[in-house]
Amino acid sequence: MTVFAHSSFSEHELVAFHHDRRSGLNAIIAVHSTALGPAVGGCRMYPYAAEADALHDVLRLSRGMTYKSALAGLPFGGGKSVIIGDPRKQKSRALLEAMGDFVHSLGGCYITAEDVGTDVADIRAMARRTPYVAGLDDNEHGGDPSPSTAYGVFLGIRAAARHRYGKESLNDFAVSIQGLGHVGFKLARLLIEDGATVYGADINATNLERAAEELGVRPISSDEVLFLPADVVAPCAMGAVWNADSISKLRTGIVCGAANNQLATPEDGERLRQSGVLYCPDFVVNAGGIIEAHHQRQCSSECDRLAHIGRIETTLAEVFRLSRDRQVSTELVAKEMAEDILRARDGTNQSIAA
Ligand code: NAI
């Protein structure tokens, strides 16, 4: 397993590995950039089949956080952490506290939060050992970033509908959502309130039933959900869903969802463009949650928070315009915009890694 020569290394400032003998913790923290501020990014707990998979995931997620915060105009760098293990079987108070110690050992250059496999209670356990956590406030549910993430994705869909179809409203739009968890469920509610018809799939039957009963989401199978003839397809589950094979089966004009790292490879952004699909880069549209975390720390007003999330629509419109004018993928344009912001700040000549 290589680190410096890894295909996703892309000039990470720091990659730290930690084993805690007492709790059995095996974890990696990756800090891609602190050019704009401390690196903020969630802690994912996942039963990776191999250590190399965990390293690959943390490096890609960490770099995505740099781009996300830069484009959202936040004073944060990009980082991420992973705990190798099954969150349903291997999570313990000792393990989470050991993770808190690990985060603390970096002296504040990395601030952690919730991600897939961890929740507010887990971050609270880490917070017993370190102040370097985000996404928490006095109200147990106040730290949940998913309502703001869903709102940002909803705004992204609106911007894409305007650009692609010249429509101001989503009335009569058909949207297909993969994953009706924290973000997908709330996104479905916003879309239905705006007049859209929402189709959805979830491998968790309880989540699917709840969305059907409470919101009127029309259930479809997990195999079909990405390939439905719909105006918009919204991946809100796991990453790497777009590759040569899945793109060839798409029957939509717009892809816009919350899932991180949706492209299996950088070439898939160009593949989507050449297939006539307007792709909304995930790190642009799913920034609502981290914008929310920033405003919680600042104790800002609701008005300021919503206005800031609203800027996702403006940024995306600029990405679409540049992509059309230059005939390059939206993913490439958005990465270049983020790199320009970083270069302007620290004067270095960071390059876009493949
Ligand atoms: P979640 O874990 O609450 O929901 C994901 C849902 O997808 C679950 O209900 C799961 O059963 C379902 N699922 C998993 N694989 C599936 C498949 N193959 N087909 C259909 N359903 C499947 O996660 P959450 O918080 O809603 O996040 C969703 C995505 O958005 C993740 O990729 C996450 O990294 C990303 N994201 C989330 C943010 C947040 O504020 N929660 C912020 C930014 C990104």
Coordinates of C-alpha atoms and ligand atoms in Angstrom, one line a residue:
M1 CA 0.0 0.0 0.0
T2 CA 1.5 3.3 -1.1
V3 CA 0.7 6.7 0.4
F4 CA 2.8 9.5 -1.3
A5 CA 2.5 7.7 -4.6
H6 CA -1.2 6.9 -4.2
S7 CA -3.4 8.0 -7.1
S8 CA -5.5 10.1 -4.8
F9 CA -2.7 11.5 -2.7
S10 CA -3.0 14.9 -4.4
E11 CA -0.5 16.7 -2.1
H12 CA -2.2 16.0 1.2
E13 CA -0.6 18.0 4.0
L14 CA -0.9 15.2 6.5
V15 CA -2.0 11.5 6.6
A16 CA -2.0 10.0 10.1
F17 CA -2.6 6.3 11.1
H18 CA -3.5 5.3 14.6
H19 CA -4.0 2.0 16.4
D20 CA -5.2 1.9 20.0
R21 CA -4.5 -1.4 21.7
R22 CA -7.0 -1.0 24.5
S23 CA -10.1 -0.3 22.4
G24 CA -8.9 -1.9 19.1
L25 CA -9.3 1.3 17.2
N26 CA -7.7 1.4 13.7
A27 CA -8.2 4.8 12.2
I28 CA -6.8 7.2 9.5
I29 CA -7.0 11.0 9.5
A30 CA -6.3 12.7 6.2
V31 CA -5.8 16.5 6.1
H32 CA -5.7 17.6 2.4
S33 CA -5.4 21.4 2.9
T34 CA -5.4 23.9 5.7
A35 CA -4.9 26.9 3.3
L36 CA -8.3 28.4 4.2
G37 CA -8.5 27.3 7.8
P38 CA -8.6 24.1 10.0
A39 CA -9.5 21.0 8.0
V40 CA -13.2 20.1 8.7
G41 CA -14.7 16.8 7.7
G42 CA -16.7 13.9 9.1
C43 CA -15.5 10.7 10.6
R44 CA -16.7 7.7 8.7
M45 CA -17.0 4.2 10.3
Y46 CA -17.1 1.4 7.7
P47 CA -16.1 -2.2 7.6
Y48 CA -13.6 -1.8 4.8
A49 CA -12.6 -5.1 3.2
A50 CA -8.9 -3.9 3.0
E51 CA -6.8 -1.1 4.6
A52 CA -6.1 0.1 1.1
D53 CA -9.8 0.7 0.6
A54 CA -9.9 2.8 3.7
L55 CA -6.9 4.9 2.6
H56 CA -8.4 5.4 -0.9
D57 CA -11.8 6.5 0.7
V58 CA -10.3 8.9 3.2
L59 CA -8.0 10.6 0.6
R60 CA -10.8 11.1 -1.9
L61 CA -13.2 12.3 0.8
S62 CA -10.7 14.7 2.3
R63 CA -9.8 16.4 -1.0
G64 CA -13.5 16.7 -1.7
M65 CA -13.9 18.6 1.6
T66 CA -11.3 21.1 0.5
Y67 CA -13.2 21.9 -2.7
K68 CA -16.5 21.9 -0.9
S69 CA -15.5 24.5 1.8
A70 CA -13.5 26.6 -0.7
L71 CA -16.5 26.9 -3.1
A72 CA -18.9 27.5 -0.3
G73 CA -16.8 30.5 0.9
L74 CA -16.0 28.9 4.3
P75 CA -12.9 29.5 6.4
F76 CA -12.2 25.8 6.5
G77 CA -9.7 23.5 4.9
G78 CA -10.4 19.9 3.9
G79 CA -10.0 16.7 5.9
K80 CA -11.7 13.5 6.7
S81 CA -11.2 10.5 9.0
V82 CA -12.1 6.8 8.8
I83 CA -12.5 4.2 11.5
I84 CA -12.0 0.7 10.1
G85 CA -14.8 -1.4 11.6
D86 CA -18.5 -2.3 11.5
P87 CA -20.5 0.5 13.2
R88 CA -23.2 -2.0 14.2
K89 CA -20.8 -4.4 16.0
Q90 CA -17.5 -2.7 16.9
K91 CA -18.5 0.7 18.2
S92 CA -17.8 1.2 21.9
R93 CA -17.3 4.1 24.3
A94 CA -13.6 3.3 24.6
L95 CA -13.1 3.2 20.8
L96 CA -14.9 6.6 20.3
E97 CA -12.9 8.2 23.1
A98 CA -9.7 6.8 21.6
M99 CA -10.7 8.4 18.3
G100 CA -11.3 11.7 20.2
D101 CA -7.7 11.4 21.6
F102 CA -6.4 10.8 18.0
V103 CA -8.2 13.9 16.7
H104 CA -6.9 15.9 19.7
S105 CA -3.3 14.7 19.0
L106 CA -3.3 16.8 15.8
G107 CA -3.7 20.0 17.8
G108 CA -6.8 21.4 16.0
C109 CA -5.6 21.2 12.4
Y110 CA -8.5 18.7 11.9
I111 CA -12.0 19.1 13.2
T112 CA -14.3 16.1 13.1
A113 CA -18.1 15.6 12.7
E114 CA -20.7 13.0 11.8
D115 CA -20.5 10.9 8.6
V116 CA -21.7 7.5 7.3
G117 CA -21.6 5.1 10.3
T118 CA -21.3 7.8 13.0
D119 CA -24.0 10.0 14.5
V120 CA -24.3 13.0 16.9
A121 CA -24.0 10.7 20.0
D122 CA -20.7 9.3 18.7
I123 CA -19.3 12.8 18.1
R124 CA -20.4 13.7 21.7
A125 CA -18.3 10.7 22.9
M126 CA -15.3 12.0 21.0
A127 CA -15.9 15.4 22.4
R128 CA -15.2 14.1 25.9
R129 CA -11.5 14.0 24.8
T130 CA -11.2 16.9 22.4
P131 CA -12.8 20.2 21.6
Y132 CA -12.0 19.7 17.9
V133 CA -15.5 18.6 16.9
A134 CA -18.3 20.2 14.9
G135 CA -22.0 19.5 14.3
L136 CA -23.0 19.6 17.9
D137 CA -24.9 22.2 19.9
D138 CA -27.0 22.1 23.1
N139 CA -30.0 20.6 21.4
E140 CA -29.5 16.9 20.8
H141 CA -30.9 17.2 17.3
G142 CA -29.7 20.7 16.5
G143 CA -26.4 19.3 15.2
D144 CA -27.9 17.2 12.5
P145 CA -26.6 18.8 9.2
S146 CA -29.0 16.8 6.9
P147 CA -31.9 19.3 6.7
S148 CA -29.4 21.9 5.4
T149 CA -27.7 19.4 3.1
A150 CA -31.1 18.5 1.6
Y151 CA -32.0 22.1 1.2
G152 CA -28.8 22.8 -0.7
V153 CA -29.4 19.8 -3.0
F154 CA -32.9 21.0 -3.6
L155 CA -31.5 24.4 -4.7
G156 CA -29.1 22.6 -6.9
I157 CA -31.9 20.8 -8.6
R158 CA -33.7 24.1 -9.1
A159 CA -30.6 25.7 -10.7
A160 CA -30.2 22.7 -13.0
A161 CA -33.8 22.7 -14.0
R162 CA -33.5 26.4 -14.9
H163 CA -30.3 25.8 -16.9
R164 CA -31.4 22.6 -18.6
Y165 CA -35.1 23.1 -19.2
G166 CA -35.7 26.8 -18.6
K167 CA -38.1 26.0 -15.8
E168 CA -38.4 28.1 -12.6
S169 CA -40.6 25.6 -10.8
L170 CA -40.3 21.8 -10.3
N171 CA -44.1 21.4 -10.8
D172 CA -44.7 18.1 -12.6
F173 CA -41.0 17.2 -12.5
A174 CA -40.2 13.5 -12.0
V175 CA -37.3 12.9 -9.6
S176 CA -35.8 9.6 -8.8
I177 CA -33.9 9.4 -5.4
Q178 CA -31.5 6.6 -4.5
G179 CA -31.4 6.4 -0.7
L180 CA -34.1 7.8 1.6
G181 CA -32.0 8.2 4.7
H182 CA -31.3 11.5 6.5
V183 CA -30.8 13.6 3.4
G184 CA -32.9 11.7 0.8
F185 CA -36.0 11.7 2.9
K186 CA -35.8 15.5 3.5
L187 CA -35.0 16.1 -0.1
A188 CA -38.1 14.1 -1.1
R189 CA -40.2 16.3 1.1
L190 CA -38.9 19.6 -0.3
L191 CA -39.4 18.3 -3.9
I192 CA -43.0 17.1 -3.2
E193 CA -43.9 20.4 -1.6
D194 CA -42.6 22.1 -4.8
G195 CA -45.0 20.0 -6.9
A196 CA -42.6 17.2 -8.1
T197 CA -43.4 13.5 -8.3
V198 CA -40.8 11.6 -6.4
Y199 CA -39.8 8.0 -7.0
G200 CA -37.5 6.4 -4.5
A201 CA -35.6 3.3 -3.5
D202 CA -33.8 2.2 -0.4
I203 CA -32.2 -1.1 0.6
N204 CA -33.6 -0.4 4.1
A205 CA -37.3 -1.4 3.8
T206 CA -38.2 0.7 6.9
N207 CA -36.9 3.9 5.3
L208 CA -38.6 3.2 2.0
E209 CA -42.0 2.5 3.7
R210 CA -41.7 5.6 5.8
A211 CA -41.1 7.8 2.8
A212 CA -44.0 6.2 0.9
E213 CA -46.4 6.5 3.9
E214 CA -45.4 9.9 5.2
L215 CA -44.6 11.7 2.0
G216 CA -46.2 9.8 -0.9
V217 CA -42.8 8.8 -2.5
R218 CA -43.5 6.1 -5.1
P219 CA -41.4 3.0 -4.3
I220 CA -39.3 1.5 -7.0
S221 CA -36.6 -1.2 -6.9
S222 CA -32.9 -0.4 -6.1
D223 CA -31.9 -1.8 -9.5
E224 CA -34.1 0.6 -11.3
V225 CA -33.7 3.8 -9.3
L226 CA -30.8 5.3 -11.2
F227 CA -32.1 4.4 -14.6
L228 CA -35.7 5.6 -14.5
P229 CA -36.8 7.9 -17.3
A230 CA -37.0 10.9 -15.0
D231 CA -36.2 14.6 -15.2
V232 CA -33.7 14.3 -12.4
V233 CA -31.8 11.4 -10.8
A234 CA -30.6 12.1 -7.2
P235 CA -28.0 9.7 -5.7
C236 CA -28.3 10.1 -1.9
A237 CA -26.7 6.8 -0.8
M238 CA -23.1 5.8 -1.4
G239 CA -20.4 7.1 -3.8
A240 CA -18.9 5.8 -7.1
V241 CA -22.3 5.2 -8.7
W242 CA -21.3 6.7 -12.1
N243 CA -19.0 4.7 -14.4
A244 CA -19.0 3.9 -18.1
D245 CA -21.6 1.2 -17.7
S246 CA -24.1 3.1 -15.4
I247 CA -23.8 6.3 -17.5
S248 CA -24.7 4.4 -20.7
K249 CA -28.0 3.3 -19.0
L250 CA -29.1 6.8 -17.8
R251 CA -32.4 8.1 -19.1
T252 CA -32.4 11.5 -17.4
G253 CA -31.2 15.0 -18.3
I254 CA -30.0 16.0 -14.8
V255 CA -28.0 14.2 -12.1
C256 CA -28.0 16.1 -8.8
G257 CA -27.7 14.3 -5.4
A258 CA -26.0 14.5 -2.0
A259 CA -23.8 11.4 -2.2
N260 CA -20.1 12.2 -1.9
N261 CA -17.7 11.1 -4.7
Q262 CA -20.3 10.0 -7.1
L263 CA -17.9 9.7 -10.0
A264 CA -16.0 6.4 -10.0
T265 CA -13.2 8.1 -11.9
P266 CA -12.5 11.7 -13.1
E267 CA -13.2 10.7 -16.7
D268 CA -16.8 9.9 -15.7
G269 CA -17.5 13.7 -15.5
E270 CA -16.7 14.0 -19.2
R271 CA -18.6 10.9 -20.0
L272 CA -21.8 12.4 -18.4
R273 CA -21.3 15.6 -20.4
Q274 CA -20.9 13.7 -23.6
S275 CA -24.0 11.7 -22.9
G276 CA -26.0 15.0 -22.6
V277 CA -26.5 14.7 -18.9
L278 CA -26.1 17.9 -16.8
Y279 CA -24.1 16.7 -13.7
C280 CA -24.2 18.8 -10.6
P281 CA -20.8 18.2 -8.8
D282 CA -21.5 16.7 -5.4
F283 CA -19.1 18.9 -3.6
V284 CA -20.9 22.0 -4.8
V285 CA -24.5 20.9 -4.0
N286 CA -24.0 19.0 -0.8
A287 CA -22.3 21.9 1.1
G288 CA -25.4 22.8 3.0
G289 CA -24.4 20.7 6.0
I290 CA -21.0 22.2 6.5
I291 CA -22.4 25.7 5.9
E292 CA -24.8 24.9 8.7
A293 CA -22.0 23.8 11.0
H294 CA -20.1 27.0 10.4
H295 CA -23.2 29.1 11.2
Q296 CA -23.8 27.1 14.4
R297 CA -20.3 27.9 15.6
Q298 CA -20.8 31.6 14.7
C299 CA -24.3 31.7 16.3
S300 CA -25.5 33.4 13.1
S301 CA -29.1 34.3 12.4
E302 CA -31.4 31.9 10.4
C303 CA -31.5 34.6 7.7
D304 CA -27.7 34.6 7.3
R305 CA -27.6 30.8 7.2
L306 CA -30.2 30.4 4.6
A307 CA -28.7 33.2 2.4
H308 CA -25.3 31.4 2.6
I309 CA -26.8 28.1 1.6
G310 CA -28.7 29.9 -1.2
R311 CA -25.3 30.8 -2.7
I312 CA -25.0 27.2 -3.8
E313 CA -27.5 28.1 -6.6
T314 CA -25.4 31.0 -7.8
T315 CA -22.1 28.9 -7.7
L316 CA -23.7 26.1 -9.7
A317 CA -25.1 28.5 -12.3
E318 CA -21.5 29.8 -12.8
V319 CA -20.3 26.2 -13.1
F320 CA -22.9 25.4 -15.8
R321 CA -22.1 28.6 -17.7
L322 CA -18.3 27.9 -17.8
S323 CA -18.9 24.2 -18.6
R324 CA -21.1 25.1 -21.6
D325 CA -18.7 27.9 -22.8
R326 CA -15.6 25.8 -22.6
Q327 CA -17.2 22.5 -23.5
V328 CA -15.6 20.7 -20.5
S329 CA -17.2 18.8 -17.7
T330 CA -18.9 20.5 -14.8
E331 CA -16.7 18.5 -12.4
L332 CA -13.5 19.9 -14.0
V333 CA -14.8 23.5 -14.0
A334 CA -15.9 23.2 -10.3
K335 CA -12.5 21.8 -9.3
E336 CA -10.7 24.5 -11.1
M337 CA -12.8 27.2 -9.5
A338 CA -11.9 25.7 -6.0
E339 CA -8.2 25.5 -7.0
D340 CA -8.3 29.2 -8.0
I341 CA -9.6 30.1 -4.6
L342 CA -6.9 28.1 -2.8
R343 CA -4.2 29.5 -5.0
A344 CA -5.3 33.1 -4.4
R345 CA -5.1 32.4 -0.6
D346 CA -1.8 30.7 -0.2
G347 CA 0.1 31.5 -3.4
T348 CA 1.0 27.9 -4.0
N349 CA 0.6 26.2 -7.3
Q350 CA -1.6 23.3 -6.5
S351 CA -2.6 21.1 -9.4
I352 CA -5.7 19.1 -10.1
A353 CA -4.9 15.5 -9.5
A354 CA -6.6 12.9 -11.5
Ligands
NAI1 P1 -27.9 7.8 5.6 O1 -27.1 6.7 5.9 O2 -28.8 8.4 6.5 O3 -28.8 7.4 4.3 C1 -28.4 6.7 3.2 C2 -29.5 5.8 2.8 O4 -29.2 5.1 1.6 C3 -29.9 4.7 3.8 O5 -31.3 4.7 4.1 C4 -29.4 3.4 3.1 O6 -30.2 2.3 3.5 C5 -29.6 3.8 1.7 N1 -28.8 3.0 0.7 C6 -27.5 2.6 0.8 N2 -27.2 1.9 -0.3 C7 -28.2 1.9 -1.1 C8 -28.5 1.4 -2.4 N3 -27.6 0.8 -3.1 N4 -29.7 1.6 -3.0 C9 -30.7 2.3 -2.3 N5 -30.5 2.8 -1.0 C10 -29.3 2.6 -0.5 O7 -26.9 8.9 4.9 P2 -27.2 10.5 4.7 O8 -26.7 11.3 5.9 O9 -28.6 10.6 4.2 O10 -26.2 10.8 3.5 C11 -26.4 10.3 2.2 C12 -25.2 10.6 1.3 O11 -25.0 12.1 1.3 C13 -23.9 10.0 1.8 O12 -23.1 9.7 0.7 C14 -23.2 11.1 2.6 O13 -21.8 11.0 2.6 C15 -23.6 12.3 1.7 N6 -23.7 13.6 2.5 C16 -24.4 13.7 3.6 C17 -24.5 14.8 4.4 C18 -25.3 15.0 5.6 O14 -25.6 16.2 6.0 N7 -25.9 13.9 6.1 C19 -23.6 16.0 4.0 C20 -22.9 15.8 2.8 C21 -22.9 14.6 2.1

